[in-house]
């Protein structure tokens, strides 16, 4: 389930989750850190994150973001994507495949970017996880998404 849309003035756990995801990807949200208050520093971090993943940017891949400073369904889809595994299909799989393929490193090559999580994608994910020393289970969950800089 997608967390609620948050923007300047929002407060609470969803804001804190967004702030932590931004921090995990190297986007500072202000000196208090993930305090659950969506202020100007958090908005600034969201705008930078979205701009880095907007259409035409290197990190847009198959899932470009609109730059609006709001963490809605589209931005949550990149910031906190659903866990994916062998047998899954869809945009999350296509995004993971695109990011892995962009490395140009053969062990991370998932094959065709087709949105179908099959054995080759699972092997690519497992190789990536092994190399960055996280649990190598072939499943793209929160820790792997963060490592992929989704």
Tab-separated table of N, CA and C in Angstrom:
chain	number	residue	atom	x	y	z
A	1	UNK	N	0.841	-1.177	0.000
A	1	UNK	CA	0.000	0.000	0.000
A	1	UNK	C	0.888	1.243	0.000
A	2	UNK	N	0.550	2.205	-0.831
A	2	UNK	CA	1.309	3.444	-0.941
A	2	UNK	C	0.999	4.341	0.251
A	3	UNK	N	2.031	4.896	0.882
A	3	UNK	CA	1.781	5.850	1.969
A	3	UNK	C	1.020	7.072	1.450
A	4	UNK	N	0.458	7.858	2.350
A	4	UNK	CA	-0.300	9.037	1.911
A	4	UNK	C	0.603	10.103	1.288
A	5	UNK	N	0.006	10.931	0.449
A	5	UNK	CA	0.721	12.059	-0.141
A	5	UNK	C	1.113	13.027	0.962
A	6	UNK	N	2.380	13.479	0.918
A	6	UNK	CA	2.884	14.450	1.903
A	6	UNK	C	3.535	15.609	1.171
A	7	UNK	N	3.433	16.780	1.777
A	7	UNK	CA	3.979	18.011	1.196
A	7	UNK	C	4.211	19.018	2.305
A	8	UNK	N	4.671	20.207	1.943
A	8	UNK	CA	4.945	21.237	2.942
A	8	UNK	C	3.734	21.371	3.862
A	9	UNK	N	3.998	21.320	5.160
A	9	UNK	CA	2.949	21.420	6.166
A	9	UNK	C	2.514	20.082	6.725
A	10	UNK	N	2.822	18.978	6.019
A	10	UNK	CA	2.457	17.645	6.504
A	10	UNK	C	3.357	17.258	7.671
A	11	UNK	N	2.806	16.440	8.557
A	11	UNK	CA	3.556	15.938	9.712
A	11	UNK	C	3.178	14.485	9.944
A	12	UNK	N	4.113	13.750	10.556
A	12	UNK	CA	3.790	12.391	10.956
A	12	UNK	C	4.711	11.330	10.396
A	13	UNK	N	4.325	10.060	10.605
A	13	UNK	CA	5.181	8.936	10.225
A	13	UNK	C	5.466	8.848	8.723
A	14	UNK	N	4.509	9.208	7.872
A	14	UNK	CA	4.758	9.146	6.426
A	14	UNK	C	5.827	10.162	6.026
A	15	UNK	N	5.806	11.323	6.638
A	15	UNK	CA	6.837	12.329	6.367
A	15	UNK	C	8.189	11.797	6.839
A	16	UNK	N	8.204	11.223	8.016
A	16	UNK	CA	9.455	10.669	8.561
A	16	UNK	C	9.991	9.553	7.651
A	17	UNK	N	9.109	8.714	7.117
A	17	UNK	CA	9.517	7.649	6.208
A	17	UNK	C	10.125	8.249	4.935
A	18	UNK	N	9.490	9.263	4.380
A	18	UNK	CA	10.016	9.922	3.181
A	18	UNK	C	11.367	10.563	3.481
A	19	UNK	N	11.459	11.248	4.613
A	19	UNK	CA	12.717	11.899	4.984
A	19	UNK	C	13.840	10.875	5.126
A	20	UNK	N	13.558	9.754	5.768
A	20	UNK	CA	14.589	8.737	5.955
A	20	UNK	C	15.016	8.155	4.614
A	21	UNK	N	14.063	7.916	3.723
A	21	UNK	CA	14.397	7.390	2.394
A	21	UNK	C	15.262	8.391	1.622
A	22	UNK	N	14.962	9.669	1.753
A	22	UNK	CA	15.778	10.702	1.105
A	22	UNK	C	17.187	10.720	1.694
A	23	UNK	N	17.272	10.681	3.015
A	23	UNK	CA	18.585	10.654	3.679
A	23	UNK	C	19.392	9.433	3.238
A	24	UNK	N	18.723	8.272	3.154
A	24	UNK	CA	19.401	7.037	2.753
A	24	UNK	C	19.978	7.137	1.349
A	25	UNK	N	19.420	8.017	0.537
A	25	UNK	CA	19.880	8.196	-0.837
A	25	UNK	C	20.759	9.435	-0.998
A	26	UNK	N	21.128	10.050	0.139
A	26	UNK	CA	22.069	11.168	0.099
A	26	UNK	C	21.442	12.543	-0.087
A	27	UNK	N	20.167	12.692	0.224
A	27	UNK	CA	19.491	13.984	0.093
A	27	UNK	C	19.168	14.526	1.485
A	28	UNK	N	19.951	15.496	1.974
A	28	UNK	CA	19.730	16.049	3.317
A	28	UNK	C	18.371	16.747	3.417
A	29	UNK	N	17.728	16.554	4.552
A	29	UNK	CA	16.393	17.122	4.787
A	29	UNK	C	16.398	18.196	5.872
A	30	UNK	N	17.580	18.694	6.230
A	30	UNK	CA	17.693	19.703	7.282
A	30	UNK	C	18.332	19.125	8.518
A	31	UNK	N	18.789	20.003	9.395
A	31	UNK	CA	19.557	19.568	10.566
A	31	UNK	C	18.798	18.683	11.550
A	32	UNK	N	17.475	18.806	11.705
A	32	UNK	CA	16.820	17.878	12.626
A	32	UNK	C	16.768	16.442	12.104
A	33	UNK	N	17.051	16.244	10.822
A	33	UNK	CA	16.978	14.901	10.251
A	33	UNK	C	15.540	14.483	10.004
A	34	UNK	N	15.288	13.195	10.122
A	34	UNK	CA	13.949	12.650	9.874
A	34	UNK	C	13.065	12.897	11.091
A	35	UNK	N	12.558	14.119	11.173
A	35	UNK	CA	11.763	14.520	12.341
A	35	UNK	C	10.255	14.436	12.116
A	36	UNK	N	9.827	14.061	10.907
A	36	UNK	CA	8.397	13.925	10.646
A	36	UNK	C	7.696	15.228	10.322
A	37	UNK	N	8.456	16.289	10.098
A	37	UNK	CA	7.865	17.597	9.771
A	37	UNK	C	8.338	17.989	8.366
A	38	UNK	N	7.393	18.157	7.444
A	38	UNK	CA	7.711	18.480	6.057
A	38	UNK	C	7.798	19.995	5.919
A	39	UNK	N	9.030	20.489	6.022
A	39	UNK	CA	9.287	21.922	5.898
A	39	UNK	C	10.049	22.222	4.621
A	40	UNK	N	10.644	23.400	4.581
A	40	UNK	CA	11.315	23.848	3.355
A	40	UNK	C	12.550	23.004	3.012
A	41	UNK	N	13.243	22.501	4.021
A	41	UNK	CA	14.433	21.686	3.746
A	41	UNK	C	14.041	20.330	3.157
A	42	UNK	N	12.963	19.765	3.673
A	42	UNK	CA	12.478	18.499	3.117
A	42	UNK	C	11.981	18.728	1.696
A	43	UNK	N	11.258	19.818	1.472
A	43	UNK	CA	10.778	20.129	0.120
A	43	UNK	C	11.959	20.265	-0.844
A	44	UNK	N	12.995	20.933	-0.390
A	44	UNK	CA	14.202	21.102	-1.206
A	44	UNK	C	14.814	19.751	-1.567
A	45	UNK	N	14.879	18.843	-0.597
A	45	UNK	CA	15.427	17.509	-0.833
A	45	UNK	C	14.550	16.748	-1.827
A	46	UNK	N	13.239	16.847	-1.673
A	46	UNK	CA	12.313	16.178	-2.595
A	46	UNK	C	12.502	16.720	-4.013
A	47	UNK	N	12.591	18.038	-4.145
A	47	UNK	CA	12.784	18.641	-5.462
A	47	UNK	C	14.077	18.159	-6.117
A	48	UNK	N	15.159	18.089	-5.353
A	48	UNK	CA	16.440	17.616	-5.905
A	48	UNK	C	16.345	16.137	-6.308
A	49	UNK	N	15.728	15.347	-5.434
A	49	UNK	CA	15.543	13.920	-5.714
A	49	UNK	C	14.721	13.739	-6.995
A	50	UNK	N	13.613	14.465	-7.105
A	50	UNK	CA	12.761	14.354	-8.293
A	50	UNK	C	13.478	14.848	-9.545
A	51	UNK	N	14.194	15.941	-9.439
A	51	UNK	CA	14.917	16.480	-10.600
A	51	UNK	C	15.965	15.485	-11.096
A	52	UNK	N	16.632	14.811	-10.161
A	52	UNK	CA	17.642	13.822	-10.538
A	52	UNK	C	17.029	12.605	-11.227
A	53	UNK	N	15.717	12.435	-11.078
A	53	UNK	CA	15.022	11.281	-11.654
A	53	UNK	C	13.914	11.702	-12.621
A	54	UNK	N	14.002	12.935	-13.115
A	54	UNK	CA	12.980	13.442	-14.038
A	54	UNK	C	13.307	13.031	-15.475
A	55	UNK	N	12.331	13.174	-16.350
A	55	UNK	CA	12.505	12.808	-17.757
A	55	UNK	C	13.738	13.504	-18.326
A	56	UNK	N	14.551	12.745	-19.010
A	56	UNK	CA	15.763	13.288	-19.614
A	56	UNK	C	16.994	13.185	-18.736
A	57	UNK	N	16.843	12.886	-17.450
A	57	UNK	CA	18.008	12.754	-16.573
A	57	UNK	C	18.524	11.314	-16.622
A	58	UNK	N	19.763	11.135	-16.224
A	58	UNK	CA	20.369	9.802	-16.247
A	58	UNK	C	19.649	8.812	-15.341
A	59	UNK	N	19.062	9.283	-14.249
A	59	UNK	CA	18.425	8.392	-13.279
A	59	UNK	C	16.928	8.243	-13.484
A	60	UNK	N	16.397	8.741	-14.604
A	60	UNK	CA	14.964	8.587	-14.875
A	60	UNK	C	14.637	7.125	-15.160
A	61	UNK	N	15.507	6.471	-15.928
A	61	UNK	CA	15.310	5.087	-16.358
A	61	UNK	C	13.910	4.923	-16.947
A	62	UNK	N	13.206	3.892	-16.516
A	62	UNK	CA	11.872	3.626	-17.049
A	62	UNK	C	10.791	4.220	-16.157
A	63	UNK	N	11.184	5.042	-15.185
A	63	UNK	CA	10.233	5.553	-14.198
A	63	UNK	C	10.581	6.998	-13.864
A	64	UNK	N	10.395	7.929	-14.827
A	64	UNK	CA	10.726	9.338	-14.557
A	64	UNK	C	9.729	9.972	-13.590
A	65	UNK	N	10.228	10.927	-12.821
A	65	UNK	CA	9.382	11.635	-11.862
A	65	UNK	C	9.066	13.046	-12.331
A	66	UNK	N	7.906	13.523	-11.920
A	66	UNK	CA	7.537	14.922	-12.118
A	66	UNK	C	8.169	15.706	-10.972
A	67	UNK	N	8.707	16.881	-11.258
A	67	UNK	CA	9.353	17.700	-10.235
A	67	UNK	C	8.317	18.673	-9.695
A	68	UNK	N	7.755	18.335	-8.517
A	68	UNK	CA	6.709	19.180	-7.931
A	68	UNK	C	6.879	19.398	-6.425
A	69	UNK	N	7.877	18.760	-5.807
A	69	UNK	CA	8.113	18.941	-4.378
A	69	UNK	C	7.120	18.226	-3.486
A	70	UNK	N	6.282	17.383	-4.077
A	70	UNK	CA	5.259	16.634	-3.332
A	70	UNK	C	5.605	15.150	-3.407
A	71	UNK	N	5.487	14.453	-2.290
A	71	UNK	CA	5.717	13.010	-2.288
A	71	UNK	C	4.344	12.347	-2.380
A	72	UNK	N	3.939	12.099	-3.630
A	72	UNK	CA	2.676	11.420	-3.919
A	72	UNK	C	2.957	10.020	-4.435
A	73	UNK	N	1.950	9.370	-5.018
A	73	UNK	CA	2.118	7.987	-5.467
A	73	UNK	C	3.308	7.772	-6.404
A	74	UNK	N	3.523	8.694	-7.340
A	74	UNK	CA	4.621	8.535	-8.298
A	74	UNK	C	5.974	8.575	-7.576
A	75	UNK	N	6.177	9.562	-6.705
A	75	UNK	CA	7.456	9.676	-5.995
A	75	UNK	C	7.624	8.540	-4.996
A	76	UNK	N	6.539	8.156	-4.309
A	76	UNK	CA	6.642	7.000	-3.415
A	76	UNK	C	7.072	5.759	-4.196
A	77	UNK	N	6.636	5.643	-5.456
A	77	UNK	CA	6.992	4.491	-6.281
A	77	UNK	C	8.481	4.356	-6.526
A	78	UNK	N	9.211	5.465	-6.430
A	78	UNK	CA	10.674	5.436	-6.559
A	78	UNK	C	11.347	5.429	-5.197
A	79	UNK	N	10.775	6.148	-4.260
A	79	UNK	CA	11.388	6.324	-2.940
A	79	UNK	C	11.200	5.084	-2.059
A	80	UNK	N	10.063	4.440	-2.182
A	80	UNK	CA	9.758	3.256	-1.371
A	80	UNK	C	9.014	2.238	-2.233
A	81	UNK	N	9.689	1.709	-3.273
A	81	UNK	CA	9.017	0.752	-4.165
A	81	UNK	C	8.636	-0.528	-3.433
A	82	UNK	N	7.665	-1.222	-3.999
A	82	UNK	CA	7.251	-2.501	-3.426
A	82	UNK	C	8.358	-3.535	-3.594
A	83	UNK	N	8.378	-4.490	-2.707
A	83	UNK	CA	9.315	-5.609	-2.797
A	83	UNK	C	8.947	-6.446	-4.021
A	84	UNK	N	9.978	-6.815	-4.774
A	84	UNK	CA	9.767	-7.643	-5.958
A	84	UNK	C	10.664	-8.873	-5.900
A	85	UNK	N	10.199	-9.931	-6.548
A	85	UNK	CA	10.932	-11.210	-6.535
A	85	UNK	C	10.605	-11.994	-7.788
A	86	UNK	N	11.311	-13.111	-7.946
A	86	UNK	CA	11.111	-13.986	-9.093
A	86	UNK	C	9.619	-14.296	-9.257
A	87	UNK	N	9.128	-14.119	-10.482
A	87	UNK	CA	7.717	-14.362	-10.786
A	87	UNK	C	6.897	-13.085	-10.872
A	88	UNK	N	7.422	-11.977	-10.320
A	88	UNK	CA	6.697	-10.705	-10.369
A	88	UNK	C	6.850	-10.048	-11.731
A	89	UNK	N	5.891	-9.145	-12.033
A	89	UNK	CA	5.910	-8.397	-13.279
A	89	UNK	C	5.496	-6.962	-12.985
A	90	UNK	N	5.946	-6.028	-13.826
A	90	UNK	CA	5.458	-4.666	-13.707
A	90	UNK	C	6.538	-3.606	-13.686
A	91	UNK	N	6.097	-2.386	-13.311
A	91	UNK	CA	6.984	-1.223	-13.348
A	91	UNK	C	8.145	-1.341	-12.379
A	92	UNK	N	7.925	-1.886	-11.204
A	92	UNK	CA	9.014	-2.043	-10.243
A	92	UNK	C	10.094	-2.967	-10.776
A	93	UNK	N	9.680	-4.042	-11.422
A	93	UNK	CA	10.642	-4.980	-12.008
A	93	UNK	C	11.410	-4.282	-13.129
A	94	UNK	N	10.684	-3.558	-13.974
A	94	UNK	CA	11.329	-2.843	-15.084
A	94	UNK	C	12.341	-1.826	-14.549
A	95	UNK	N	11.991	-1.130	-13.466
A	95	UNK	CA	12.905	-0.159	-12.870
A	95	UNK	C	14.168	-0.844	-12.356
A	96	UNK	N	14.004	-1.915	-11.591
A	96	UNK	CA	15.173	-2.638	-11.062
A	96	UNK	C	16.046	-3.154	-12.207
A	97	UNK	N	15.423	-3.722	-13.225
A	97	UNK	CA	16.188	-4.215	-14.374
A	97	UNK	C	16.961	-3.074	-15.052
A	98	UNK	N	16.315	-1.933	-15.202
A	98	UNK	CA	16.968	-0.784	-15.848
A	98	UNK	C	18.172	-0.303	-15.060
A	99	UNK	N	18.012	-0.203	-13.744
A	99	UNK	CA	19.117	0.264	-12.900
A	99	UNK	C	20.277	-0.725	-12.965
A	100	UNK	N	19.973	-2.007	-12.825
A	100	UNK	CA	21.029	-3.026	-12.882
A	100	UNK	C	21.730	-3.021	-14.235
A	101	UNK	N	20.971	-2.951	-15.306
A	101	UNK	CA	21.548	-2.961	-16.657
A	101	UNK	C	22.434	-1.742	-16.879
A	102	UNK	N	22.045	-0.589	-16.285
A	102	UNK	CA	22.802	0.652	-16.494
A	102	UNK	C	24.214	0.588	-15.931
A	103	UNK	N	24.472	-0.357	-15.041
A	103	UNK	CA	25.820	-0.459	-14.480
A	103	UNK	C	26.832	-0.887	-15.531
A	104	UNK	N	26.357	-1.598	-16.541
A	104	UNK	CA	27.275	-2.088	-17.569
A	104	UNK	C	28.173	-3.213	-17.076
A	105	UNK	N	27.907	-3.711	-15.886
A	105	UNK	CA	28.719	-4.765	-15.284
A	105	UNK	C	28.032	-6.104	-15.564
A	106	UNK	N	28.651	-6.990	-16.362
A	106	UNK	CA	27.985	-8.226	-16.794
A	106	UNK	C	27.315	-9.054	-15.689
A	107	UNK	N	27.915	-9.214	-14.503
A	107	UNK	CA	27.224	-10.006	-13.486
A	107	UNK	C	25.887	-9.400	-13.021
A	108	UNK	N	25.694	-8.092	-13.252
A	108	UNK	CA	24.445	-7.438	-12.841
A	108	UNK	C	23.442	-7.337	-13.992
A	109	UNK	N	23.780	-7.880	-15.145
A	109	UNK	CA	22.904	-7.764	-16.313
A	109	UNK	C	21.683	-8.675	-16.152
A	110	UNK	N	20.483	-8.074	-16.079
A	110	UNK	CA	19.271	-8.871	-15.902
A	110	UNK	C	18.707	-9.403	-17.211
A	111	UNK	N	19.409	-9.138	-18.318
A	111	UNK	CA	18.877	-9.534	-19.623
A	111	UNK	C	18.008	-8.421	-20.172
A	112	UNK	N	16.994	-8.783	-20.913
A	112	UNK	CA	16.091	-7.815	-21.521
A	112	UNK	C	15.298	-7.087	-20.432
A	113	UNK	N	15.206	-5.763	-20.553
A	113	UNK	CA	14.398	-4.967	-19.616
A	113	UNK	C	12.953	-5.085	-20.085
A	114	UNK	N	12.261	-6.087	-19.537
A	114	UNK	CA	10.912	-6.400	-19.997
A	114	UNK	C	9.856	-6.368	-18.901
A	115	UNK	N	10.276	-6.071	-17.668
A	115	UNK	CA	9.316	-6.025	-16.567
A	115	UNK	C	8.906	-7.390	-16.051
A	116	UNK	N	9.624	-8.432	-16.444
A	116	UNK	CA	9.333	-9.793	-15.979
A	116	UNK	C	10.522	-10.271	-15.149
A	117	UNK	N	10.278	-10.553	-13.879
A	117	UNK	CA	11.334	-10.970	-12.956
A	117	UNK	C	11.515	-12.480	-13.075
A	118	UNK	N	12.486	-12.859	-13.899
A	118	UNK	CA	12.783	-14.268	-14.100
A	118	UNK	C	14.129	-14.643	-13.517
A	119	UNK	N	14.626	-15.834	-13.865
A	119	UNK	CA	15.881	-16.332	-13.304
A	119	UNK	C	17.088	-15.428	-13.573
A	120	UNK	N	17.158	-14.806	-14.760
A	120	UNK	CA	18.318	-13.957	-15.062
A	120	UNK	C	18.294	-12.691	-14.209
A	121	UNK	N	17.116	-12.127	-13.991
A	121	UNK	CA	16.998	-10.955	-13.116
A	121	UNK	C	17.343	-11.346	-11.682
A	122	UNK	N	16.866	-12.500	-11.249
A	122	UNK	CA	17.165	-12.962	-9.895
A	122	UNK	C	18.669	-13.143	-9.700
A	123	UNK	N	19.343	-13.707	-10.688
A	123	UNK	CA	20.791	-13.886	-10.598
A	123	UNK	C	21.496	-12.528	-10.542
A	124	UNK	N	21.060	-11.583	-11.377
A	124	UNK	CA	21.658	-10.241	-11.377
A	124	UNK	C	21.493	-9.581	-10.012
A	125	UNK	N	20.303	-9.702	-9.424
A	125	UNK	CA	20.041	-9.116	-8.104
A	125	UNK	C	20.920	-9.785	-7.057
A	126	UNK	N	21.001	-11.110	-7.088
A	126	UNK	CA	21.823	-11.846	-6.118
A	126	UNK	C	23.290	-11.451	-6.237
A	127	UNK	N	23.789	-11.327	-7.458
A	127	UNK	CA	25.188	-10.899	-7.655
A	127	UNK	C	25.409	-9.502	-7.092
A	128	UNK	N	24.474	-8.596	-7.354
A	128	UNK	CA	24.564	-7.236	-6.827
A	128	UNK	C	24.574	-7.264	-5.293
A	129	UNK	N	23.651	-7.995	-4.711
A	129	UNK	CA	23.565	-8.072	-3.250
A	129	UNK	C	24.844	-8.651	-2.647
A	130	UNK	N	25.383	-9.672	-3.261
A	130	UNK	CA	26.612	-10.294	-2.764
A	130	UNK	C	27.760	-9.286	-2.780
A	131	UNK	N	27.875	-8.547	-3.880
A	131	UNK	CA	28.973	-7.588	-4.017
A	131	UNK	C	28.881	-6.431	-3.032
A	132	UNK	N	27.669	-6.025	-2.669
A	132	UNK	CA	27.563	-4.898	-1.727
A	132	UNK	C	27.336	-5.374	-0.296
A	133	UNK	N	27.471	-6.677	-0.105
A	133	UNK	CA	27.393	-7.328	1.207
A	133	UNK	C	26.097	-7.056	1.962
A	134	UNK	N	24.992	-7.287	1.268
A	134	UNK	CA	23.702	-7.355	1.964
A	134	UNK	C	23.165	-8.756	1.727
A	135	UNK	N	22.132	-9.132	2.447
A	135	UNK	CA	21.593	-10.481	2.336
A	135	UNK	C	21.303	-10.808	0.872
A	136	UNK	N	21.992	-11.814	0.350
A	136	UNK	CA	21.875	-12.197	-1.060
A	136	UNK	C	20.764	-13.229	-1.219
A	137	UNK	N	19.524	-12.725	-1.337
A	137	UNK	CA	18.368	-13.608	-1.465
A	137	UNK	C	17.667	-13.476	-2.816
A	138	UNK	N	18.166	-12.587	-3.692
A	138	UNK	CA	17.556	-12.407	-4.997
A	138	UNK	C	16.237	-11.657	-4.973
A	139	UNK	N	15.883	-11.107	-3.824
A	139	UNK	CA	14.646	-10.350	-3.653
A	139	UNK	C	15.002	-8.871	-3.521
A	140	UNK	N	14.293	-8.015	-4.235
A	140	UNK	CA	14.544	-6.580	-4.159
A	140	UNK	C	13.554	-5.981	-3.163
A	141	UNK	N	14.022	-5.867	-1.914
A	141	UNK	CA	13.239	-5.261	-0.851
A	141	UNK	C	13.814	-3.896	-0.503
A	142	UNK	N	13.386	-3.310	0.607
A	142	UNK	CA	13.818	-1.958	0.967
A	142	UNK	C	15.335	-1.752	0.972
A	143	UNK	N	16.079	-2.686	1.538
A	143	UNK	CA	17.536	-2.522	1.613
A	143	UNK	C	18.174	-2.530	0.223
A	144	UNK	N	17.714	-3.423	-0.630
A	144	UNK	CA	18.268	-3.492	-1.983
A	144	UNK	C	17.839	-2.277	-2.805
A	145	UNK	N	16.579	-1.860	-2.670
A	145	UNK	CA	16.136	-0.646	-3.385
A	145	UNK	C	16.997	0.545	-2.998
A	146	UNK	N	17.292	0.681	-1.714
A	146	UNK	CA	18.125	1.803	-1.263
A	146	UNK	C	19.522	1.704	-1.873
A	147	UNK	N	20.073	0.489	-1.878
A	147	UNK	CA	21.404	0.292	-2.458
A	147	UNK	C	21.417	0.589	-3.956
A	148	UNK	N	20.291	0.358	-4.618
A	148	UNK	CA	20.169	0.656	-6.051
A	148	UNK	C	19.905	2.137	-6.310
A	149	UNK	N	19.719	2.907	-5.274
A	149	UNK	CA	19.410	4.350	-5.384
A	149	UNK	C	18.158	4.599	-6.210
A	150	UNK	N	17.127	3.773	-5.974
A	150	UNK	CA	15.892	3.886	-6.751
A	150	UNK	C	15.323	5.283	-6.757
